[in-house]
Coordinates of C-alpha atoms in Angstrom, one line a residue:
M932 CA 0.7 -9.4 -91.5
R933 CA 4.3 -10.0 -92.6
E934 CA 5.3 -6.9 -91.4
R935 CA 3.8 -7.1 -88.3
L936 CA 5.1 -10.8 -87.6
E937 CA 8.8 -9.4 -88.3
A938 CA 8.2 -6.5 -85.8
L939 CA 7.3 -9.3 -83.3
C940 CA 10.2 -11.8 -84.1
C941 CA 12.6 -8.8 -83.3
N942 CA 11.1 -8.2 -79.8
L943 CA 11.4 -12.3 -79.3
A944 CA 15.2 -13.0 -80.3
E945 CA 17.5 -13.5 -77.6
P946 CA 20.8 -11.2 -77.4
P947 CA 23.8 -13.1 -78.7
G948 CA 26.3 -14.9 -76.1
R949 CA 26.1 -17.0 -73.2
P950 CA 23.3 -16.7 -70.7
P951 CA 24.3 -14.7 -67.5
A952 CA 25.4 -16.4 -64.7
E953 CA 23.1 -17.1 -61.6
A954 CA 22.6 -14.5 -59.3
A955 CA 24.2 -14.9 -55.8
P956 CA 21.9 -16.0 -53.2
S957 CA 20.5 -13.2 -51.0
A958 CA 21.0 -12.6 -47.5
V959 CA 17.5 -13.8 -47.0
E960 CA 18.1 -16.9 -48.7
A961 CA 21.4 -17.4 -46.4
M962 CA 19.4 -16.9 -43.4
L963 CA 17.2 -19.7 -44.7
V964 CA 20.0 -22.0 -45.3
A965 CA 21.5 -21.3 -41.9
V966 CA 18.3 -22.0 -39.8
R967 CA 17.6 -25.0 -42.2
D968 CA 21.5 -26.3 -41.4
F969 CA 20.8 -25.5 -37.5
A970 CA 17.6 -27.4 -37.5
F971 CA 18.9 -30.5 -39.2
T972 CA 21.9 -30.9 -36.6
H973 CA 20.0 -29.8 -33.5
P974 CA 16.6 -31.7 -33.3
G975 CA 14.1 -30.1 -30.6
A976 CA 15.7 -27.0 -31.2
V977 CA 12.1 -25.7 -32.2
S978 CA 9.0 -27.5 -30.9
G979 CA 5.2 -26.8 -31.0
C980 CA 2.9 -25.8 -33.5
G981 CA 1.2 -22.7 -34.9
D982 CA 2.1 -19.3 -32.7
R983 CA 3.0 -21.3 -29.7
R984 CA 6.3 -22.6 -30.3
R985 CA 9.0 -23.3 -28.0
Y986 CA 12.6 -22.4 -29.0
S987 CA 15.6 -23.9 -27.5
E988 CA 18.5 -21.5 -25.9
A989 CA 21.2 -22.7 -28.5
F990 CA 18.7 -21.5 -30.9
R991 CA 18.0 -18.3 -29.3
R992 CA 21.9 -17.8 -29.2
F993 CA 22.0 -18.8 -32.9
I994 CA 19.3 -16.6 -34.1
V995 CA 21.0 -13.4 -32.0
G996 CA 24.2 -14.2 -33.4
R997 CA 23.5 -14.0 -36.8
V998 CA 22.5 -10.2 -36.6
A999 CA 25.9 -9.4 -35.4
A1000 CA 28.4 -7.7 -37.5
G1001 CA 29.8 -9.9 -40.5
E1002 CA 27.1 -12.5 -40.2
V1003 CA 24.3 -13.3 -42.6
A1004 CA 21.5 -11.6 -41.4
H1005 CA 23.4 -8.4 -40.3
A1006 CA 22.3 -6.4 -43.3
L1007 CA 18.7 -7.3 -42.7
S1008 CA 15.8 -5.5 -41.3
V1009 CA 14.1 -7.1 -38.0
E1010 CA 11.3 -8.1 -39.8
Q1011 CA 13.2 -9.9 -42.7
T1012 CA 15.1 -11.4 -40.0
A1013 CA 11.9 -12.5 -38.4
T1014 CA 10.6 -13.9 -41.7
A1015 CA 13.7 -16.1 -42.8
A1016 CA 13.8 -17.2 -39.2
G1017 CA 10.5 -18.4 -38.8
V1018 CA 10.0 -16.4 -35.4
P1019 CA 7.3 -14.1 -34.5
L1020 CA 8.4 -10.4 -34.7
G1021 CA 7.8 -9.3 -31.1
T1022 CA 9.6 -12.6 -29.9
L1023 CA 12.6 -11.9 -31.9
K1024 CA 12.5 -8.2 -30.8
D1025 CA 12.2 -9.4 -27.1
W1026 CA 15.4 -11.8 -27.8
L1027 CA 17.3 -8.7 -29.5
A1028 CA 16.2 -6.0 -26.8
V1029 CA 18.7 -5.3 -24.1
S1030 CA 17.2 -4.1 -20.9
H1031 CA 17.8 -0.1 -20.6
A1032 CA 19.5 0.3 -24.0
E1033 CA 19.5 3.7 -23.4
A1034 CA 21.5 3.6 -20.6
D1035 CA 25.3 4.1 -20.2
P1036 CA 27.1 0.4 -20.0
A1037 CA 29.8 2.4 -18.5
D1038 CA 28.1 3.5 -15.4
P1039 CA 27.5 0.4 -13.2
L1040 CA 24.5 2.2 -11.1
S1041 CA 22.7 2.4 -14.8
T1042 CA 23.2 -0.9 -16.4
E1043 CA 21.2 -3.7 -15.3
A1044 CA 23.0 -7.2 -15.1
L1045 CA 21.5 -10.2 -16.7
G1046 CA 23.4 -13.4 -16.9
L1047 CA 22.8 -16.9 -17.4
P1048 CA 24.0 -20.8 -16.6
G1049 CA 23.5 -23.5 -19.2
S1050 CA 23.4 -27.4 -18.7
I1051 CA 26.2 -29.8 -19.8
E1052 CA 25.9 -33.7 -20.9
S1053 CA 27.1 -36.2 -18.8
E1054 CA 27.7 -39.6 -20.1
P1055 CA 25.5 -42.5 -18.0
S1056 CA 27.3 -44.4 -15.5
S1057 CA 28.5 -47.7 -16.3
S1058 CA 26.7 -49.6 -13.5
F1059 CA 23.1 -47.9 -14.6
A1060 CA 24.2 -48.6 -18.6
E1061 CA 25.0 -52.3 -17.5
R1062 CA 21.7 -52.7 -15.7
Y1063 CA 19.4 -50.8 -17.7
T1064 CA 20.4 -50.2 -21.3
S1065 CA 19.2 -54.0 -22.3
S1066 CA 15.7 -52.5 -22.3
P1067 CA 14.9 -51.3 -25.9
S1068 CA 12.7 -48.5 -24.4
I1069 CA 15.1 -47.5 -21.8
A1070 CA 17.9 -47.5 -24.6
V1071 CA 15.6 -45.3 -26.7
I1072 CA 14.8 -43.0 -24.1
L1073 CA 19.0 -42.5 -23.4
H1074 CA 19.8 -42.0 -26.9
E1075 CA 17.1 -39.5 -28.0
Y1076 CA 18.1 -37.5 -24.9
Q1077 CA 21.8 -37.1 -25.7
H1078 CA 21.0 -35.7 -28.9
W1079 CA 18.0 -33.4 -27.7
E1080 CA 18.3 -29.9 -27.3
G1081 CA 14.5 -28.8 -26.6
D1082 CA 12.8 -28.4 -23.2
F1083 CA 11.8 -31.7 -21.2
T1084 CA 8.0 -31.4 -21.7
T1085 CA 8.4 -31.6 -25.6
F1086 CA 10.8 -34.5 -25.1
C1087 CA 8.4 -36.3 -23.3
D1088 CA 5.9 -35.4 -26.0
H1089 CA 8.3 -36.5 -28.6
L1090 CA 8.6 -40.0 -27.0
E1091 CA 5.1 -40.8 -26.8
T1092 CA 4.1 -39.3 -30.2
D1093 CA 7.1 -40.2 -32.4
H1094 CA 8.5 -43.7 -30.5
R1095 CA 5.2 -44.7 -28.9
L1096 CA 6.8 -45.1 -25.4
P1097 CA 3.9 -45.6 -22.8
Y1098 CA 5.9 -43.5 -20.2
G1099 CA 4.9 -40.6 -17.9
R1100 CA 7.2 -37.9 -17.3
T1101 CA 8.0 -38.9 -13.8
F1102 CA 9.3 -42.1 -14.9
I1103 CA 11.3 -40.3 -18.0
A1104 CA 13.1 -38.0 -15.3
S1105 CA 14.1 -40.6 -13.0
V1106 CA 15.5 -42.7 -15.9
L1107 CA 17.4 -39.6 -16.9
E1108 CA 18.5 -38.4 -13.6
A1109 CA 19.8 -42.1 -12.5
A1110 CA 21.8 -42.1 -15.8
G1111 CA 23.2 -38.9 -15.2
L1112 CA 22.0 -37.1 -18.1
R1113 CA 19.6 -34.6 -16.3
E1114 CA 19.4 -33.4 -12.8
P1115 CA 16.0 -32.1 -11.2
T1116 CA 16.0 -28.4 -10.6
P1117 CA 16.3 -27.9 -6.6
R1118 CA 13.6 -26.1 -4.8
R1119 CA 15.1 -23.0 -3.6
G1120 CA 14.3 -22.3 0.1
K1121 CA 16.0 -20.5 3.2
R1122 CA 17.9 -22.4 5.3
V1123 CA 17.6 -21.3 9.1
P1124 CA 20.2 -22.6 11.5
W1125 CA 18.8 -23.8 15.2
S1126 CA 18.9 -20.9 17.5
R1127 CA 20.7 -22.2 20.3
G1128 CA 21.2 -21.1 24.0
T1129 CA 18.6 -18.4 23.7
Y1130 CA 16.8 -20.1 26.9
R1131 CA 17.2 -22.7 29.3
R1132 CA 14.9 -25.0 31.7
L1133 CA 16.2 -23.7 34.7
F1134 CA 13.1 -23.7 37.1
P1135 CA 9.1 -22.6 36.8
G1136 CA 9.1 -19.0 37.0
A1137 CA 12.9 -18.3 35.9
Q1138 CA 11.8 -17.2 32.3
W1139 CA 8.8 -16.6 30.4
L1140 CA 8.3 -16.4 26.5
G1141 CA 5.8 -13.7 25.3
D1142 CA 4.6 -13.5 21.7
G1143 CA 1.5 -13.0 19.4
T1144 CA -0.1 -14.7 16.5
S1145 CA -3.0 -14.1 14.0
L1146 CA -6.2 -16.1 14.3
A1147 CA -9.6 -15.8 12.9
I1148 CA -13.1 -16.8 13.9
E1149 CA -16.3 -17.1 11.6
L1150 CA -19.3 -15.7 12.9
N1151 CA -22.5 -16.0 11.2
G1152 CA -20.6 -16.8 7.6
Q1153 CA -18.4 -13.5 8.6
R1154 CA -14.8 -13.7 9.4
F1155 CA -13.2 -11.8 12.0
A1156 CA -9.3 -11.8 12.5
F1157 CA -7.8 -11.1 15.7
N1158 CA -4.2 -11.2 17.3
L1159 CA -3.7 -13.7 20.1
E1160 CA -1.1 -12.6 22.7
A1161 CA 0.2 -15.6 24.9
I1162 CA 2.5 -16.0 27.8
S1163 CA 4.2 -19.3 28.6
D1164 CA 7.0 -20.5 31.1
V1165 CA 10.2 -21.9 29.5
D1166 CA 10.6 -24.9 32.3
S1167 CA 7.0 -26.0 32.6
G1168 CA 5.8 -25.1 29.0
A1169 CA 2.7 -24.0 30.7
I1170 CA 0.6 -21.3 28.9
L1171 CA 0.2 -18.6 31.8
G1172 CA -2.1 -15.9 30.2
T1173 CA -3.7 -15.3 26.9
V1174 CA -5.6 -12.6 25.4
A1175 CA -7.3 -11.7 22.1
T1176 CA -7.2 -8.1 20.6
D1177 CA -7.4 -6.2 17.5
S1178 CA -3.5 -5.7 16.7
E1179 CA -0.3 -6.8 18.5
D1180 CA 0.7 -4.1 20.6
E1181 CA 1.8 -2.7 23.8
V1182 CA -1.8 -3.1 25.5
A1183 CA -2.2 -6.6 24.2
L1184 CA 1.4 -7.4 25.9
L1185 CA 0.5 -5.9 29.3
Q1186 CA -2.9 -7.4 29.2
S1187 CA -1.5 -11.1 28.9
F1188 CA 1.3 -10.4 31.2
D1189 CA -1.0 -9.4 33.7
L1190 CA -3.2 -12.5 33.4
A1191 CA 0.0 -14.5 33.5
V1192 CA 0.8 -12.9 36.8
L1193 CA -2.8 -13.4 38.1
T1194 CA -2.1 -16.9 37.2
T1195 CA 1.0 -17.7 38.8
G1196 CA 0.8 -15.1 41.6
A1197 CA 4.1 -13.6 40.9
P1198 CA 6.4 -12.2 37.8
P1199 CA 9.2 -14.0 36.7
L1200 CA 12.8 -13.4 36.7
A1201 CA 12.8 -12.7 32.9
I1202 CA 10.6 -12.4 30.3
T1203 CA 12.1 -12.9 26.2
L1204 CA 9.8 -11.1 23.7
D1205 CA 10.6 -10.5 20.1
N1206 CA 12.1 -7.2 18.7
R1207 CA 8.7 -5.5 17.8
P1208 CA 9.3 -2.0 19.0
S1209 CA 5.8 -2.1 21.1
N1210 CA 7.2 -4.9 23.4
H1211 CA 10.4 -2.7 24.4
T1212 CA 8.7 0.5 24.9
D1213 CA 9.4 2.5 28.4
T1214 CA 6.0 2.0 29.5
A1215 CA 5.9 -1.9 28.9
V1216 CA 9.6 -2.1 30.6
L1217 CA 8.4 -0.3 33.9
A1218 CA 5.0 -2.2 33.9
M1219 CA 6.8 -5.7 33.8
Q1220 CA 9.4 -4.8 36.5
P1221 CA 11.0 -6.5 38.6
A1222 CA 11.2 -9.1 35.6
T1223 CA 14.4 -8.2 33.1
V1224 CA 13.0 -7.9 29.3
L1225 CA 15.1 -9.7 27.1
R1226 CA 15.1 -9.6 23.1
A1227 CA 15.0 -12.7 21.6
T1228 CA 17.5 -13.7 18.5
R1229 CA 16.9 -11.8 15.5
A1230 CA 15.0 -13.6 12.6
R1231 CA 15.0 -16.8 14.8
G1232 CA 11.6 -18.0 15.4
Q1233 CA 13.2 -21.2 17.5
A1234 CA 14.5 -18.6 20.0
K1235 CA 10.6 -19.0 21.2
A1236 CA 10.1 -22.5 20.3
G1237 CA 8.0 -23.8 23.3
L1238 CA 5.4 -20.9 22.6
E1239 CA 5.4 -21.3 18.9
G1240 CA 5.1 -24.9 19.2
A1241 CA 2.2 -24.2 21.4
F1242 CA 0.6 -22.2 18.7
G1243 CA 1.1 -24.8 16.2
L1244 CA -0.3 -27.4 18.4
F1245 CA -3.4 -25.3 18.9
A1246 CA -3.8 -24.9 15.2
Q1247 CA -3.6 -28.5 14.8
T1248 CA -5.9 -29.6 17.7
A1249 CA -8.5 -26.9 17.9
P1250 CA -12.0 -27.4 16.6
P1251 CA -13.2 -25.2 13.8
L1252 CA -13.6 -21.7 15.1
V1253 CA -17.2 -21.0 13.7
V1254 CA -19.6 -19.4 15.9
T1255 CA -23.4 -19.2 15.2
G1256 CA -26.1 -16.8 16.2
D1257 CA -26.4 -13.0 15.7
T1258 CA -23.8 -11.8 17.9
P1259 CA -21.6 -8.5 17.2
R1260 CA -17.9 -8.3 16.9
E1261 CA -17.1 -8.2 20.5
R1262 CA -18.8 -11.1 21.5
A1263 CA -16.6 -12.8 19.1
R1264 CA -13.8 -11.5 20.6
S1265 CA -14.7 -12.6 24.1
T1266 CA -16.0 -16.1 22.5
L1267 CA -12.4 -16.3 21.0
S1268 CA -10.6 -15.4 24.3
L1269 CA -12.8 -18.0 26.4
L1270 CA -12.2 -20.8 23.9
V1271 CA -8.2 -20.3 24.2
T1272 CA -8.5 -19.9 27.8
L1273 CA -10.1 -23.3 28.2
W1274 CA -7.7 -24.8 25.7
A1275 CA -4.9 -23.4 27.6
W1276 CA -6.5 -25.2 31.1
A1277 CA -6.8 -28.2 29.4
R1278 CA -3.2 -28.1 28.3
N1279 CA -1.9 -27.0 31.5
G1280 CA -3.7 -30.1 33.4
R1281 CA -2.2 -32.7 30.9
P1282 CA 0.5 -34.9 32.5
Q1283 CA 3.7 -34.8 30.3
R1284 CA 6.5 -37.3 30.5
R1285 CA 9.1 -34.7 30.2
L1286 CA 8.0 -33.5 33.7
G1287 CA 7.9 -37.0 35.3
H1288 CA 4.1 -37.8 34.3
R1289 CA 3.1 -34.3 35.9
S1290 CA 1.0 -31.8 34.6
P1291 CA 2.6 -28.2 33.6
R1292 CA 0.3 -26.7 36.4
E1293 CA 1.6 -29.5 39.0
H1294 CA 5.1 -28.9 37.9
Y1295 CA 5.1 -24.9 38.2
L1296 CA 3.4 -24.9 41.7
G1297 CA 5.9 -27.6 42.9
P1298 CA 8.9 -27.0 45.0
R1299 CA 10.2 -23.4 45.2
P1300 CA 13.8 -22.9 43.6
S1301 CA 16.6 -22.4 46.3
P1302 CA 18.3 -19.3 46.6
Q1303 CA 21.5 -20.8 44.7
Q1304 CA 19.3 -21.5 41.9
Q1305 CA 17.8 -17.9 41.5
D1306 CA 21.0 -16.7 41.7
A1307 CA 22.6 -18.9 39.1
A1308 CA 19.6 -18.1 37.0
R1309 CA 20.1 -14.3 37.3
V1310 CA 23.7 -14.9 36.5
W1311 CA 22.6 -16.5 33.0
L1312 CA 20.1 -13.9 32.1
A1313 CA 22.6 -11.2 32.8
E1314 CA 24.6 -13.1 30.4
L1315 CA 21.8 -13.1 27.8
E1316 CA 21.5 -9.5 27.9
R1317 CA 25.2 -8.7 27.8
R1318 CA 25.5 -10.6 24.6
S1319 CA 22.3 -8.8 23.3
A1320 CA 23.9 -5.4 23.8
L1321 CA 27.4 -6.4 22.4
A1322 CA 25.6 -7.8 19.3
R1323 CA 23.8 -4.4 19.0
E1324 CA 27.3 -2.6 19.4
K1325 CA 29.1 -4.7 16.8
R1326 CA 26.4 -4.0 14.3
T1327 CA 26.9 -0.2 14.8
R1328 CA 30.8 -0.6 14.6
Q1329 CA 30.3 -2.4 11.2
V1330 CA 28.5 0.3 9.5
D1331 CA 30.8 2.1 6.8
P1332 CA 30.3 6.0 7.0
V1333 CA 31.2 6.0 3.1
R1334 CA 28.7 3.4 1.9
R1335 CA 25.9 5.0 4.6
E1336 CA 26.6 8.2 3.1
L1337 CA 26.3 6.6 -0.4
L1338 CA 22.9 4.7 0.6
R1339 CA 21.5 7.9 2.0
T1340 CA 22.1 9.5 -1.2
E1341 CA 20.5 6.9 -3.3
L1342 CA 17.4 6.1 -1.0
D1343 CA 16.5 9.7 -1.5
R1344 CA 16.9 9.3 -5.0
L1345 CA 14.8 6.5 -5.2
G1346 CA 12.1 7.7 -3.0
I1347 CA 12.8 5.5 -0.3
A1348 CA 11.8 7.0 3.2
D1349 CA 14.9 6.7 5.8
P1350 CA 14.6 9.4 8.1
E1351 CA 16.6 7.7 10.9
Q1352 CA 19.1 6.3 8.4
K1353 CA 18.3 2.9 10.2
L1354 CA 17.9 1.1 6.7
A1355 CA 21.3 2.8 5.5
S1356 CA 23.1 1.9 8.4
A1357 CA 21.8 -1.9 8.3
I1358 CA 22.7 -2.4 4.4
A1359 CA 26.3 -0.5 4.8
R1360 CA 27.6 -3.9 6.4
Y1361 CA 27.4 -5.3 3.2
S1362 CA 30.2 -4.7 0.5
S1363 CA 30.5 -2.0 -2.2
D1364 CA 30.1 -4.1 -5.1
A1365 CA 27.0 -5.5 -3.5
I1366 CA 25.6 -2.3 -2.6
L1367 CA 26.4 -0.8 -6.2
Q1368 CA 24.8 -4.1 -7.9
G1369 CA 21.8 -3.9 -5.9
L1370 CA 20.9 -0.5 -6.2
A1371 CA 21.3 -0.9 -10.2
I1372 CA 18.9 -3.9 -10.2
F1373 CA 16.5 -2.0 -7.9
D1374 CA 16.6 0.9 -10.2
S1375 CA 16.0 -1.1 -13.2
K1376 CA 13.1 -2.8 -11.9
Q1377 CA 11.8 0.4 -10.7
R1378 CA 12.0 1.9 -13.9
R1379 CA 10.5 -1.1 -15.6
D1380 CA 7.7 -1.1 -13.0
T1381 CA 8.5 -4.8 -12.0
L1382 CA 8.6 -4.5 -8.4
P1383 CA 6.1 -6.7 -6.6
Q1384 CA 2.9 -5.3 -6.1
G1385 CA 2.5 -4.1 -2.2
A1386 CA 6.1 -4.8 -1.4
D1387 CA 8.1 -2.4 0.9
S1388 CA 10.5 -0.8 -1.1
G1389 CA 13.2 -0.7 1.5
R1390 CA 13.1 -4.2 2.8
Y1391 CA 12.9 -5.5 -0.8
L1392 CA 16.2 -3.4 -1.7
A1393 CA 17.9 -5.1 1.0
G1394 CA 17.1 -8.4 0.3
I1395 CA 18.5 -8.0 -3.3
I1396 CA 21.7 -6.4 -1.8
R1397 CA 22.0 -9.4 0.8
N1398 CA 21.4 -11.8 -1.9
V1399 CA 24.1 -10.2 -4.3
D1400 CA 26.4 -9.9 -1.1
S1401 CA 26.1 -13.5 -0.7
R1402 CA 26.5 -14.5 -4.4
L1403 CA 29.6 -12.1 -4.6
E1404 CA 31.1 -14.1 -1.7
L1405 CA 30.4 -17.4 -3.4
L1406 CA 32.3 -16.2 -6.7
S1407 CA 35.2 -14.7 -5.1
V1408 CA 35.7 -18.2 -3.5
A1409 CA 35.2 -19.9 -6.9
D1410 CA 37.5 -17.4 -8.4
Y1411 CA 40.4 -18.0 -5.7
L1412 CA 40.2 -21.7 -6.2
L1413 CA 40.4 -21.1 -9.8
E1414 CA 43.5 -19.4 -9.6
L1415 CA 44.8 -22.1 -7.2
R1416 CA 44.1 -24.9 -9.5
L1417 CA 45.7 -23.4 -12.5
R1418 CA 48.7 -22.4 -10.7
D1419 CA 49.0 -25.9 -9.4
K1420 CA 48.3 -27.1 -13.1
E1421 CA 45.6 -29.5 -11.5
L1422 CA 44.4 -32.2 -14.0
T1423 CA 40.8 -31.8 -13.6
L1424 CA 41.2 -28.3 -15.3
T1425 CA 43.4 -29.7 -18.3
P1426 CA 40.3 -30.4 -20.4
L1427 CA 39.4 -26.8 -20.1
K1428 CA 42.6 -25.5 -20.8
R1429 CA 43.0 -27.9 -23.7
E1430 CA 39.6 -26.8 -25.4
H1431 CA 40.5 -23.0 -24.8
Q1432 CA 43.6 -23.0 -26.2
A1433 CA 41.9 -25.3 -29.5
L1434 CA 39.4 -22.5 -29.5
V1435 CA 42.0 -19.9 -29.8
K1436 CA 43.5 -21.3 -32.6
S1437 CA 40.6 -22.0 -34.7
V1438 CA 38.4 -19.2 -33.9
S1439 CA 39.0 -15.8 -35.2
Q1440 CA 39.5 -13.0 -32.7
D1441 CA 36.3 -11.2 -33.5
T1442 CA 33.9 -14.3 -32.7
L1443 CA 36.1 -15.7 -30.1
P1444 CA 34.3 -13.7 -27.3
Q1445 CA 30.9 -14.8 -28.3
T1446 CA 32.2 -18.5 -28.4
L1447 CA 33.7 -18.5 -25.0
L1448 CA 30.7 -16.7 -23.7
D1449 CA 28.5 -19.8 -25.5
R1450 CA 30.9 -22.3 -23.2
A1451 CA 30.0 -20.1 -20.0
L1452 CA 26.3 -20.4 -20.4
Q1453 CA 26.6 -24.2 -21.0
A1454 CA 28.9 -24.9 -18.0
E1455 CA 26.9 -26.3 -15.4
P1456 CA 29.6 -26.3 -12.2
L1457 CA 30.3 -23.0 -10.8
L1458 CA 33.9 -23.3 -11.2
D1459 CA 33.5 -24.2 -15.3
F1460 CA 31.2 -21.1 -15.5
R1461 CA 34.0 -18.9 -13.9
Y1462 CA 36.5 -20.2 -16.1
W1463 CA 34.8 -19.6 -19.3
A1464 CA 33.3 -16.1 -18.3
K1465 CA 36.8 -14.9 -17.3
A1466 CA 38.1 -16.1 -20.9
A1467 CA 35.3 -14.5 -22.6
C1468 CA 36.2 -11.1 -20.8
H1469 CA 40.1 -11.6 -21.6
A1470 CA 38.9 -12.3 -25.2
L1471 CA 36.9 -9.1 -25.4
A1472 CA 39.4 -7.0 -23.9
A1473 CA 41.7 -8.7 -26.8
A1474 CA 39.0 -8.1 -29.5
C1475 CA 38.3 -4.4 -28.4
A1476 CA 42.0 -3.1 -27.8
Q1477 CA 42.9 -0.3 -30.0
K1478 CA 39.3 0.3 -30.9
S1479 CA 37.0 3.0 -30.0
I1480 CA 34.8 3.3 -26.7
D1481 CA 31.8 3.0 -29.2
F1482 CA 32.7 -0.2 -30.6
A1483 CA 33.5 -1.9 -27.3
R1484 CA 30.2 -0.6 -26.1
E1485 CA 28.4 -2.3 -29.0
R1486 CA 30.3 -5.5 -28.6
V1487 CA 29.0 -5.7 -24.8
R1488 CA 25.5 -5.3 -26.0
Q1489 CA 25.8 -7.7 -28.6
L1490 CA 27.1 -10.2 -25.8
A1491 CA 24.6 -9.1 -23.6
R1492 CA 21.7 -10.1 -26.0
A1493 CA 22.8 -13.6 -26.5
I1494 CA 23.0 -13.8 -22.4
A1495 CA 19.1 -12.5 -22.4
A1496 CA 18.1 -15.2 -24.8
T1497 CA 19.0 -17.9 -22.5
F1498 CA 16.1 -18.3 -20.1
S1499 CA 17.1 -21.3 -18.2
V1500 CA 20.3 -19.7 -16.6
T1501 CA 19.8 -18.4 -12.9
M1502 CA 19.5 -14.8 -12.7
E1503 CA 22.4 -14.7 -10.4
R1504 CA 24.8 -15.8 -13.1
R1505 CA 23.0 -13.5 -15.4
H1506 CA 23.8 -10.6 -13.3
Q1507 CA 27.5 -11.6 -12.3
L1508 CA 28.1 -12.5 -16.3
V1509 CA 26.9 -9.0 -17.6
A1510 CA 28.3 -7.2 -14.8
D1511 CA 32.1 -8.8 -15.5
L1512 CA 31.8 -7.7 -19.3
T1513 CA 30.2 -4.4 -18.5
R1514 CA 33.5 -4.0 -16.2
A1515 CA 35.8 -5.5 -19.0
S1516 CA 34.2 -2.4 -21.2
I1517 CA 34.9 0.4 -18.3
E1518 CA 38.8 -1.0 -17.9
L1519 CA 38.9 -0.5 -21.7
A1520 CA 37.6 3.0 -21.5

């Protein structure tokens, strides 16, 4: 037994000397510490529970920045980084992914621009603070939001759960908006200016308006859709002829025109129709002679405001178009035509204050215009025809042959049919930068299969290029104003320049582009965004000087990942920010 115990004691004895020093923390531990410290100093950066959590943009940029060269998670795998950060693996891969990673960033046509804005905090106005901060609940809302970095919905839940404030989201949003801490997202809509001078009230029969609209009638529970073609008089507002057809075409136009002539007894001096090709065929123009066929202003429903308003009034005042009984489709169409005819008769017989309390019928059949009035009307209608011809000629002259040839080649490559090059001619009037970026965006969406289902490819591409051209024009104005203000040393830019100089002195050259990019992502005013964006591009050029093109390309990809991790920034700023960085990398090459 003694021999056995001596053998065991030899194995249990510790070697002489001091115990070994504690091992340095691993990269995973360093990442855990970094995430912990960030969470401590950024309340609301992560919200939610379980697998459905929400992350602030600052947190996304922080995690993406940790995988850069020289950072704590650079040597970790994606799985290890996801575990240490507490982010699902698929979510982290989405943050680190750059669209079309296999594309060459030096090729503007093969790189998709992603870009972003952020939000800046503003102090509450003194008047609001004096008036409302006396309330403890309001003071809690203002104090908590100034240190909050999560989304607004989670902030409202935080106030209700942690502070027991019995307020709804609308009230909280109103308080923050009044204090200047938050601005509601504006609804984006297309503003269409009023189209003036397209028609005048001269006298009855001087000018007619023709248009069609879709209308449906229900028969025994079955719904039938038709085209309602109508002709109205500009001066009296009378509905002269209506017909219900299967589609809006040449036949529908001529049928309604013949009914209008039968109603009034004579054709007008001119008739205004929209730019639908079926309205301006040789057959239609000859059939409506001696009336002059005019084209309405493009993309302006106000050019036929009288008739459009009549359609809207019918939709508001007409009873439900429901027909019962065993009736085939043709009887449903006949019933619809009868209903509209009766409505038009009732409308034409109703007195109007604008017509001196006479009905449109009485006004139309009143005194005939004098020869001088007819001559003046013909002069005005001829002027309208001359304007239309000049507008078409101007659009033709604005087409650049180089851009049109580029578009013809790219449309063939993208599989967009344009046999007569009408689409290429229409798009070629935009700037080259807008065309190149628009083609890149469309190509990216097409390869990723994210184009809207059923969308017309040609019209969708034209819309992208038009929006990019408008954005580039706005950015050009912002850049010019920025240069003027920098040149004149305006006081409003002094804080930006002072902060920029402090960052240049305190941040290393390798991390300066990312720091300046963060400032651009957090800037809300367009001028501030352009300032920091240009500063980030200059810092990128300085950091990549004397380096290989592969090094510059990797830096651009890293910055693009940070941009892609910020979701609240508008898509327009994302595109422009990545386009500027890509252009900077091309200049380095």
